[in-house]
């Protein structure tokens, strides 16, 4: 069985990807420093899959620890690199934490496995496009100056990976530019676990619905969009997880060489108000929401051109906005009955 190192494998997208890897017959080896994840997620993955994956608690900034993984750890054929800090606001406040954690970890990992034949999947973001000039945005659109240190770490990491591949290393690399991942596993045993007050829309919606937050504020209704609120391309986290397996499969073929990048979205945009109303309709729960000022750094609208992933990865999304909302809600209810 092919072993895949999954860094950040107990995090939101990481845990869903571990489940899909196991379903697809891979053996994930999870590395996570638990800085933004919960150790119990390992038990939850075990409940879903019936098998406990190998787990190492390790901070990828620990150079000796990462080298030890290579010498003492299993032979791996691939790496899926999720481990990174991801709070946009925090990155503006503590840029050095973000550059240190997100960039140094990547360099340690690449150095440690340098020369080995490893297929590498990188967790990138549509944030690299900023506000695109044309919609839907495709992979050839220019990368815009980053709005935040977090966004900049994604741009820099993509460049590091491109340069590393070009240097003749034995790596094949695919960067996946995610649009907005939401929702949870159908079992409701894993999902997004924000620490403190959620920054992202859907966890804020579900926490408001369950009564943990009094109300949700829509950040601006005066944008140049049909209903005035911002538009994003929301993608179910399980669809997103499956794309990582498709990326590995592509790199396992001889025809794939070097480095490539793919958008991962549905190809459709939805406004904040549409998401709120979809949640209300699907769950039957009324949301207490108000309209507030714009949030600094938000772009007006973005959705992806996703034909490249469809053609080359033979992957496309299957799950609807309603399924995204229903699964996110089922997970929130599970958490309130079974706190981790
Ligand atoms: C944000 C980051 C993006 C990052 C992603 C990680 C910015 C500018 N972008 O995406 O780089 O990859 O998180 O998950 O921060 N909204 C509300 N009320 C809320 C929360 C959000 O109206 O309480 C709106 C936002 O204004 C936005 C939409 O909901 O229009 C989605 O917001 P969010 O879930 O935070 O994702 P992004 O900002 O798109």
CSV table of C-alpha atoms and ligand atoms in Angstrom, one decimal:
chain,number,residue,atom,x,y,z
A,1,UNK,CA,0.0,0.0,0.0
A,2,UNK,CA,1.3,3.4,-0.9
A,3,UNK,CA,2.1,5.6,2.1
A,4,UNK,CA,1.3,9.3,2.0
A,5,UNK,CA,2.6,11.8,4.5
A,6,UNK,CA,-0.2,14.1,5.4
A,7,UNK,CA,1.0,17.2,7.3
A,8,UNK,CA,-1.8,18.9,9.2
A,9,UNK,CA,-3.7,15.7,8.8
A,10,UNK,CA,-5.9,16.3,11.9
A,11,UNK,CA,-7.0,19.7,10.6
A,12,UNK,CA,-10.2,20.6,8.8
A,13,UNK,CA,-9.3,19.7,5.2
A,14,UNK,CA,-6.5,17.3,6.3
A,15,UNK,CA,-8.8,15.0,8.3
A,16,UNK,CA,-11.3,14.8,5.4
A,17,UNK,CA,-8.5,14.0,3.0
A,18,UNK,CA,-7.1,11.3,5.4
A,19,UNK,CA,-10.5,9.6,5.3
A,20,UNK,CA,-10.7,9.7,1.5
A,21,UNK,CA,-7.1,8.5,1.2
A,22,UNK,CA,-7.9,5.4,3.3
A,23,UNK,CA,-11.1,4.8,1.2
A,24,UNK,CA,-8.9,4.9,-1.9
A,25,UNK,CA,-6.5,2.3,-0.6
A,26,UNK,CA,-3.6,4.6,0.5
A,27,UNK,CA,-2.0,4.5,3.9
A,28,UNK,CA,-1.8,8.0,5.4
A,29,UNK,CA,0.9,8.9,7.8
A,30,UNK,CA,-0.3,11.9,9.7
A,31,UNK,CA,2.0,14.6,11.0
A,32,UNK,CA,0.4,17.4,13.0
A,33,UNK,CA,1.6,19.7,15.8
A,34,UNK,CA,-1.9,20.1,17.2
A,35,UNK,CA,-1.6,23.9,17.2
A,36,UNK,CA,-4.9,24.3,15.5
A,37,UNK,CA,-6.4,20.8,15.7
A,38,UNK,CA,-7.7,18.3,18.3
A,39,UNK,CA,-6.1,14.9,19.1
A,40,UNK,CA,-9.5,13.4,19.3
A,41,UNK,CA,-9.9,13.8,15.6
A,42,UNK,CA,-7.7,10.8,15.2
A,43,UNK,CA,-10.3,8.7,17.1
A,44,UNK,CA,-13.0,10.2,14.9
A,45,UNK,CA,-11.2,9.2,11.8
A,46,UNK,CA,-10.8,5.7,13.2
A,47,UNK,CA,-14.5,5.6,13.8
A,48,UNK,CA,-15.2,6.5,10.2
A,49,UNK,CA,-12.7,4.2,8.6
A,50,UNK,CA,-12.4,1.4,11.0
A,51,UNK,CA,-8.6,1.7,11.1
A,52,UNK,CA,-6.4,4.0,13.1
A,53,UNK,CA,-3.9,5.8,11.0
A,54,UNK,CA,-0.3,6.3,12.1
A,55,UNK,CA,0.1,9.7,13.8
A,56,UNK,CA,3.3,11.7,14.7
A,57,UNK,CA,2.9,14.8,16.8
A,58,UNK,CA,5.6,17.0,15.2
A,59,UNK,CA,6.1,20.7,14.5
A,60,UNK,CA,7.6,20.9,11.0
A,61,UNK,CA,9.8,23.8,12.1
A,62,UNK,CA,11.7,21.2,14.1
A,63,UNK,CA,14.4,20.5,11.4
A,64,UNK,CA,15.9,17.5,13.3
A,65,UNK,CA,12.4,16.1,13.9
A,66,UNK,CA,11.6,16.3,10.2
A,67,UNK,CA,14.9,14.7,9.2
A,68,UNK,CA,14.2,11.9,11.7
A,69,UNK,CA,10.9,11.3,9.9
A,70,UNK,CA,12.8,10.6,6.7
A,71,UNK,CA,15.4,8.3,8.3
A,72,UNK,CA,13.3,6.5,10.9
A,73,UNK,CA,9.9,6.8,9.3
A,74,UNK,CA,8.2,4.8,6.6
A,75,UNK,CA,9.0,5.0,2.9
A,76,UNK,CA,6.5,7.4,1.4
A,77,UNK,CA,5.5,7.9,-2.2
A,78,UNK,CA,3.7,11.2,-1.6
A,79,UNK,CA,3.2,14.2,0.6
A,80,UNK,CA,0.1,16.3,1.0
A,81,UNK,CA,1.1,19.4,2.8
A,82,UNK,CA,-1.7,21.1,4.7
A,83,UNK,CA,0.1,22.2,7.8
A,84,UNK,CA,0.1,26.0,8.0
A,85,UNK,CA,-1.4,28.9,9.9
A,86,UNK,CA,-4.4,30.3,8.2
A,87,UNK,CA,-6.0,33.2,10.0
A,88,UNK,CA,-5.8,36.2,7.7
A,89,UNK,CA,-6.3,38.9,10.5
A,90,UNK,CA,-3.7,37.2,12.8
A,91,UNK,CA,-1.2,37.2,9.9
A,92,UNK,CA,-1.5,41.0,9.6
A,93,UNK,CA,-0.8,41.3,13.3
A,94,UNK,CA,2.0,38.7,13.5
A,95,UNK,CA,3.5,38.5,10.0
A,96,UNK,CA,6.8,36.9,11.2
A,97,UNK,CA,4.8,34.0,12.9
A,98,UNK,CA,3.2,33.4,9.5
A,99,UNK,CA,6.4,33.6,7.4
A,100,UNK,CA,8.3,31.4,9.9
A,101,UNK,CA,5.6,28.8,10.3
A,102,UNK,CA,4.3,28.5,6.7
A,103,UNK,CA,7.6,29.0,4.8
A,104,UNK,CA,10.2,27.5,7.1
A,105,UNK,CA,8.1,24.3,7.5
A,106,UNK,CA,7.8,23.9,3.8
A,107,UNK,CA,11.6,24.4,3.3
A,108,UNK,CA,12.3,21.8,6.0
A,109,UNK,CA,10.0,19.3,4.4
A,110,UNK,CA,11.4,19.9,0.9
A,111,UNK,CA,15.0,19.7,2.2
A,112,UNK,CA,14.4,16.5,4.1
A,113,UNK,CA,12.9,14.6,1.2
A,114,UNK,CA,15.1,16.2,-1.5
A,115,UNK,CA,16.3,13.8,-4.1
A,116,UNK,CA,13.6,11.2,-3.3
A,117,UNK,CA,10.9,10.4,-5.8
A,118,UNK,CA,8.0,12.1,-4.0
A,119,UNK,CA,4.7,13.3,-5.4
A,120,UNK,CA,3.9,16.5,-3.5
A,121,UNK,CA,0.4,18.2,-3.2
A,122,UNK,CA,0.4,21.7,-1.9
A,123,UNK,CA,-2.5,23.4,-0.2
A,124,UNK,CA,-2.8,26.7,-1.9
A,125,UNK,CA,-5.6,29.2,-2.2
A,126,UNK,CA,-7.6,31.4,-4.7
A,127,UNK,CA,-6.4,34.2,-2.5
A,128,UNK,CA,-3.3,34.4,-4.9
A,129,UNK,CA,-5.6,36.0,-7.5
A,130,UNK,CA,-6.8,38.9,-5.4
A,131,UNK,CA,-9.7,40.5,-7.2
A,132,UNK,CA,-9.4,39.0,-10.6
A,133,UNK,CA,-9.9,41.1,-13.8
A,134,UNK,CA,-12.0,38.4,-15.4
A,135,UNK,CA,-14.5,35.9,-13.9
A,136,UNK,CA,-14.5,33.0,-13.7
A,137,UNK,CA,-10.8,33.2,-12.9
A,138,UNK,CA,-8.5,30.6,-14.5
A,139,UNK,CA,-5.1,29.3,-13.6
A,140,UNK,CA,-3.3,31.7,-16.1
A,141,UNK,CA,-4.7,34.8,-14.4
A,142,UNK,CA,-2.0,36.9,-12.9
A,143,UNK,CA,-1.1,36.5,-9.3
A,144,UNK,CA,-1.9,39.8,-7.6
A,145,UNK,CA,0.0,41.5,-4.7
A,146,UNK,CA,-1.1,39.7,-1.6
A,147,UNK,CA,-3.6,41.4,0.7
A,148,UNK,CA,-2.2,39.7,3.8
A,149,UNK,CA,1.0,38.0,5.0
A,150,UNK,CA,-1.1,34.8,5.0
A,151,UNK,CA,-1.9,35.2,1.3
A,152,UNK,CA,1.7,36.1,0.6
A,153,UNK,CA,2.9,32.8,2.2
A,154,UNK,CA,0.7,30.9,-0.3
A,155,UNK,CA,2.3,32.9,-3.2
A,156,UNK,CA,5.8,32.4,-1.9
A,157,UNK,CA,5.3,28.7,-1.3
A,158,UNK,CA,4.1,28.2,-4.8
A,159,UNK,CA,7.2,29.9,-6.1
A,160,UNK,CA,9.4,27.8,-3.8
A,161,UNK,CA,7.8,24.7,-5.2
A,162,UNK,CA,8.1,25.7,-8.8
A,163,UNK,CA,11.8,26.6,-8.4
A,164,UNK,CA,12.5,23.4,-6.5
A,165,UNK,CA,11.0,21.3,-9.3
A,166,UNK,CA,12.9,23.3,-11.9
A,167,UNK,CA,16.2,22.6,-10.0
A,168,UNK,CA,16.0,19.0,-11.1
A,169,UNK,CA,14.8,17.6,-7.8
A,170,UNK,CA,13.0,14.3,-8.0
A,171,UNK,CA,9.7,16.0,-6.9
A,172,UNK,CA,6.6,16.2,-8.9
A,173,UNK,CA,4.3,18.9,-7.5
A,174,UNK,CA,0.7,20.0,-7.8
A,175,UNK,CA,-0.5,23.2,-6.1
A,176,UNK,CA,-4.2,23.1,-5.5
A,177,UNK,CA,-5.8,26.6,-5.3
A,178,UNK,CA,-8.9,26.1,-3.1
A,179,UNK,CA,-11.9,28.4,-3.3
A,180,UNK,CA,-14.0,28.4,-0.1
A,181,UNK,CA,-14.1,25.0,1.6
A,182,UNK,CA,-17.2,24.4,3.7
A,183,UNK,CA,-19.4,21.6,5.1
A,184,UNK,CA,-18.4,18.4,6.9
A,185,UNK,CA,-18.2,14.7,6.5
A,186,UNK,CA,-21.6,12.9,6.1
A,187,UNK,CA,-21.0,11.0,9.3
A,188,UNK,CA,-20.9,14.3,11.2
A,189,UNK,CA,-17.9,12.9,13.1
A,190,UNK,CA,-15.4,15.4,11.6
A,191,UNK,CA,-15.7,19.0,10.4
A,192,UNK,CA,-14.3,22.5,10.9
A,193,UNK,CA,-13.2,23.2,14.4
A,194,UNK,CA,-12.5,26.9,14.8
A,195,UNK,CA,-10.6,28.1,17.8
A,196,UNK,CA,-12.3,31.0,19.5
A,197,UNK,CA,-14.6,33.2,17.4
A,198,UNK,CA,-14.8,31.9,13.9
A,199,UNK,CA,-13.5,34.2,11.2
A,200,UNK,CA,-15.1,32.3,8.3
A,201,UNK,CA,-18.7,32.5,7.2
A,202,UNK,CA,-20.1,29.0,7.6
A,203,UNK,CA,-18.8,28.2,11.1
A,204,UNK,CA,-20.1,31.6,12.2
A,205,UNK,CA,-23.5,30.7,10.7
A,206,UNK,CA,-23.7,27.3,12.5
A,207,UNK,CA,-22.5,28.7,15.8
A,208,UNK,CA,-25.2,31.5,15.6
A,209,UNK,CA,-27.8,28.9,14.7
A,210,UNK,CA,-26.9,26.8,17.7
A,211,UNK,CA,-26.9,29.8,20.0
A,212,UNK,CA,-23.2,30.1,20.7
A,213,UNK,CA,-23.2,33.5,18.9
A,214,UNK,CA,-26.0,36.0,19.2
A,215,UNK,CA,-26.1,37.1,15.6
A,216,UNK,CA,-24.2,37.0,12.4
A,217,UNK,CA,-23.1,40.2,10.6
A,218,UNK,CA,-23.1,40.3,6.8
A,219,UNK,CA,-19.9,42.3,6.0
A,220,UNK,CA,-21.3,44.8,3.5
A,221,UNK,CA,-24.4,44.9,1.2
A,222,UNK,CA,-23.2,47.7,-1.0
A,223,UNK,CA,-20.9,45.8,-3.3
A,224,UNK,CA,-21.4,45.8,-7.0
A,225,UNK,CA,-23.2,42.4,-7.0
A,226,UNK,CA,-26.8,41.4,-7.6
A,227,UNK,CA,-27.8,41.5,-3.9
A,228,UNK,CA,-24.9,43.8,-2.7
A,229,UNK,CA,-23.1,41.1,-0.7
A,230,UNK,CA,-19.8,39.5,-1.6
A,231,UNK,CA,-19.6,36.4,-3.8
A,232,UNK,CA,-17.5,33.4,-3.3
A,233,UNK,CA,-17.2,29.9,-4.8
A,234,UNK,CA,-18.1,27.5,-1.9
A,235,UNK,CA,-16.9,23.9,-2.3
A,236,UNK,CA,-17.8,20.9,-0.1
A,237,UNK,CA,-14.8,19.8,1.9
A,238,UNK,CA,-15.3,16.1,0.9
A,239,UNK,CA,-15.3,17.1,-2.8
A,240,UNK,CA,-12.1,19.0,-2.1
A,241,UNK,CA,-10.6,16.1,-0.3
A,242,UNK,CA,-11.2,13.8,-3.2
A,243,UNK,CA,-9.3,16.2,-5.5
A,244,UNK,CA,-6.1,15.5,-3.5
A,245,UNK,CA,-6.4,11.8,-4.4
A,246,UNK,CA,-6.9,12.7,-8.1
A,247,UNK,CA,-3.8,14.9,-7.9
A,248,UNK,CA,-1.7,12.0,-6.5
A,249,UNK,CA,-3.1,9.7,-9.2
A,250,UNK,CA,-2.1,12.1,-11.9
A,251,UNK,CA,1.4,12.5,-10.6
A,252,UNK,CA,1.7,8.7,-10.5
A,253,UNK,CA,1.4,8.6,-14.3
A,254,UNK,CA,4.6,9.0,-16.5
A,255,UNK,CA,2.9,11.6,-18.6
A,256,UNK,CA,2.8,14.1,-15.7
A,257,UNK,CA,6.1,15.9,-15.2
A,258,UNK,CA,7.3,18.8,-13.1
A,259,UNK,CA,4.9,21.3,-11.6
A,260,UNK,CA,1.3,22.3,-12.2
A,261,UNK,CA,-1.5,24.2,-10.6
A,262,UNK,CA,-5.3,23.6,-10.5
A,263,UNK,CA,-8.3,25.6,-9.3
A,264,UNK,CA,-10.6,23.6,-7.0
A,265,UNK,CA,-14.1,25.1,-6.9
A,266,UNK,CA,-17.5,24.4,-8.2
A,267,UNK,CA,-17.2,27.1,-10.9
A,268,UNK,CA,-20.3,28.9,-9.5
A,269,UNK,CA,-20.5,31.9,-7.2
A,270,UNK,CA,-22.9,32.5,-4.3
A,271,UNK,CA,-23.4,35.6,-2.3
A,272,UNK,CA,-23.2,35.8,1.5
A,273,UNK,CA,-27.0,36.4,1.6
A,274,UNK,CA,-27.6,33.4,-0.6
A,275,UNK,CA,-25.6,31.2,1.7
A,276,UNK,CA,-27.5,32.5,4.7
A,277,UNK,CA,-30.8,31.8,3.0
A,278,UNK,CA,-29.7,28.4,1.8
A,279,UNK,CA,-28.8,27.5,5.4
A,280,UNK,CA,-32.2,28.6,6.6
A,281,UNK,CA,-34.0,26.8,3.9
A,282,UNK,CA,-32.1,23.5,4.3
A,283,UNK,CA,-32.1,23.3,8.1
A,284,UNK,CA,-35.4,25.1,8.9
A,285,UNK,CA,-33.5,27.3,11.4
A,286,UNK,CA,-33.9,31.0,11.2
A,287,UNK,CA,-30.7,33.0,11.5
A,288,UNK,CA,-30.4,36.2,13.4
A,289,UNK,CA,-28.4,38.4,11.0
A,290,UNK,CA,-27.7,42.0,10.4
A,291,UNK,CA,-26.0,44.0,7.8
A,292,UNK,CA,-22.7,45.6,8.9
A,293,UNK,CA,-19.8,47.5,7.3
A,294,UNK,CA,-17.4,45.9,4.8
A,295,UNK,CA,-14.6,43.9,6.3
A,296,UNK,CA,-11.1,45.2,5.4
A,297,UNK,CA,-9.2,43.1,2.9
A,298,UNK,CA,-12.3,41.4,1.4
A,299,UNK,CA,-12.6,41.2,-2.3
A,300,UNK,CA,-15.9,41.8,-4.0
A,301,UNK,CA,-16.4,38.6,-5.9
A,302,UNK,CA,-14.6,35.5,-7.1
A,303,UNK,CA,-15.4,32.2,-8.6
A,304,UNK,CA,-13.2,29.7,-10.4
A,305,UNK,CA,-12.9,28.4,-13.9
A,306,UNK,CA,-12.6,24.7,-13.1
A,307,UNK,CA,-12.3,23.0,-16.5
A,308,UNK,CA,-8.6,22.3,-16.1
A,309,UNK,CA,-9.2,20.1,-13.0
A,310,UNK,CA,-12.1,18.4,-14.7
A,311,UNK,CA,-10.0,17.5,-17.8
A,312,UNK,CA,-6.6,16.6,-16.2
A,313,UNK,CA,-7.6,15.4,-12.8
A,314,UNK,CA,-10.8,13.8,-14.0
A,315,UNK,CA,-12.4,15.3,-11.0
A,316,UNK,CA,-15.4,17.5,-10.5
A,317,UNK,CA,-17.6,18.6,-7.6
A,318,UNK,CA,-20.7,16.5,-6.8
A,319,UNK,CA,-22.1,18.0,-3.6
A,320,UNK,CA,-24.6,20.9,-3.6
A,321,UNK,CA,-24.8,24.1,-1.5
A,322,UNK,CA,-27.7,22.4,0.4
A,323,UNK,CA,-25.5,19.4,1.3
A,324,UNK,CA,-22.8,21.8,2.4
A,325,UNK,CA,-25.2,23.6,4.7
A,326,UNK,CA,-26.9,20.4,6.0
A,327,UNK,CA,-23.6,18.7,6.8
A,328,UNK,CA,-22.1,21.8,8.5
A,329,UNK,CA,-25.2,22.0,10.7
A,330,UNK,CA,-25.1,18.2,11.5
A,331,UNK,CA,-21.5,18.6,12.6
A,332,UNK,CA,-22.3,21.7,14.8
A,333,UNK,CA,-25.1,19.7,16.5
A,334,UNK,CA,-22.9,16.7,17.0
A,335,UNK,CA,-20.3,19.0,18.6
A,336,UNK,CA,-22.8,20.5,21.0
A,337,UNK,CA,-23.9,17.0,22.1
A,338,UNK,CA,-20.4,15.5,22.1
A,339,UNK,CA,-17.9,18.3,23.0
A,340,UNK,CA,-14.3,17.2,22.0
B,1,LIG,C1,-10.7,33.8,3.7
B,1,LIG,C2,-9.4,34.4,3.3
B,1,LIG,C3,-8.7,33.5,2.3
B,1,LIG,C4,-8.5,32.2,3.0
B,1,LIG,C5,-9.8,31.6,3.6
B,1,LIG,C6,-9.4,30.5,4.5
B,1,LIG,C7,-9.7,36.9,3.3
B,1,LIG,C8,-9.8,38.1,2.5
B,1,LIG,N1,-9.6,35.7,2.7
B,1,LIG,O1,-11.5,33.7,2.6
B,1,LIG,O2,-7.5,34.0,1.9
B,1,LIG,O3,-7.9,31.3,2.1
B,1,LIG,O4,-10.5,32.6,4.4
B,1,LIG,O5,-10.6,29.9,5.0
B,1,LIG,O6,-9.8,36.9,4.5
B,1,LIG,N2,-18.5,37.0,5.9
B,1,LIG,C9,-19.6,37.7,6.5
B,1,LIG,N3,-19.7,37.6,7.9
B,1,LIG,C10,-18.9,36.8,8.6
B,1,LIG,C11,-17.9,36.1,8.0
B,1,LIG,C12,-17.7,36.2,6.7
B,1,LIG,O7,-20.3,38.4,5.9
B,1,LIG,O8,-19.1,36.7,9.9
B,1,LIG,C13,-18.4,37.1,4.5
B,1,LIG,C14,-17.0,37.7,4.0
B,1,LIG,O9,-17.1,39.0,4.0
B,1,LIG,C15,-16.9,37.0,2.7
B,1,LIG,C16,-17.6,35.7,2.8
B,1,LIG,O10,-18.5,35.8,4.0
B,1,LIG,O11,-17.5,37.7,1.7
B,1,LIG,C17,-16.7,34.5,3.0
B,1,LIG,O12,-15.8,34.8,4.1
B,1,LIG,P1,-14.8,33.8,4.7
B,1,LIG,O13,-15.5,32.5,5.1
B,1,LIG,O14,-14.0,34.5,5.8
B,1,LIG,O15,-13.8,33.4,3.5
B,1,LIG,P2,-12.9,34.4,2.6
B,1,LIG,O16,-12.8,35.8,3.2
B,1,LIG,O17,-13.5,34.3,1.2
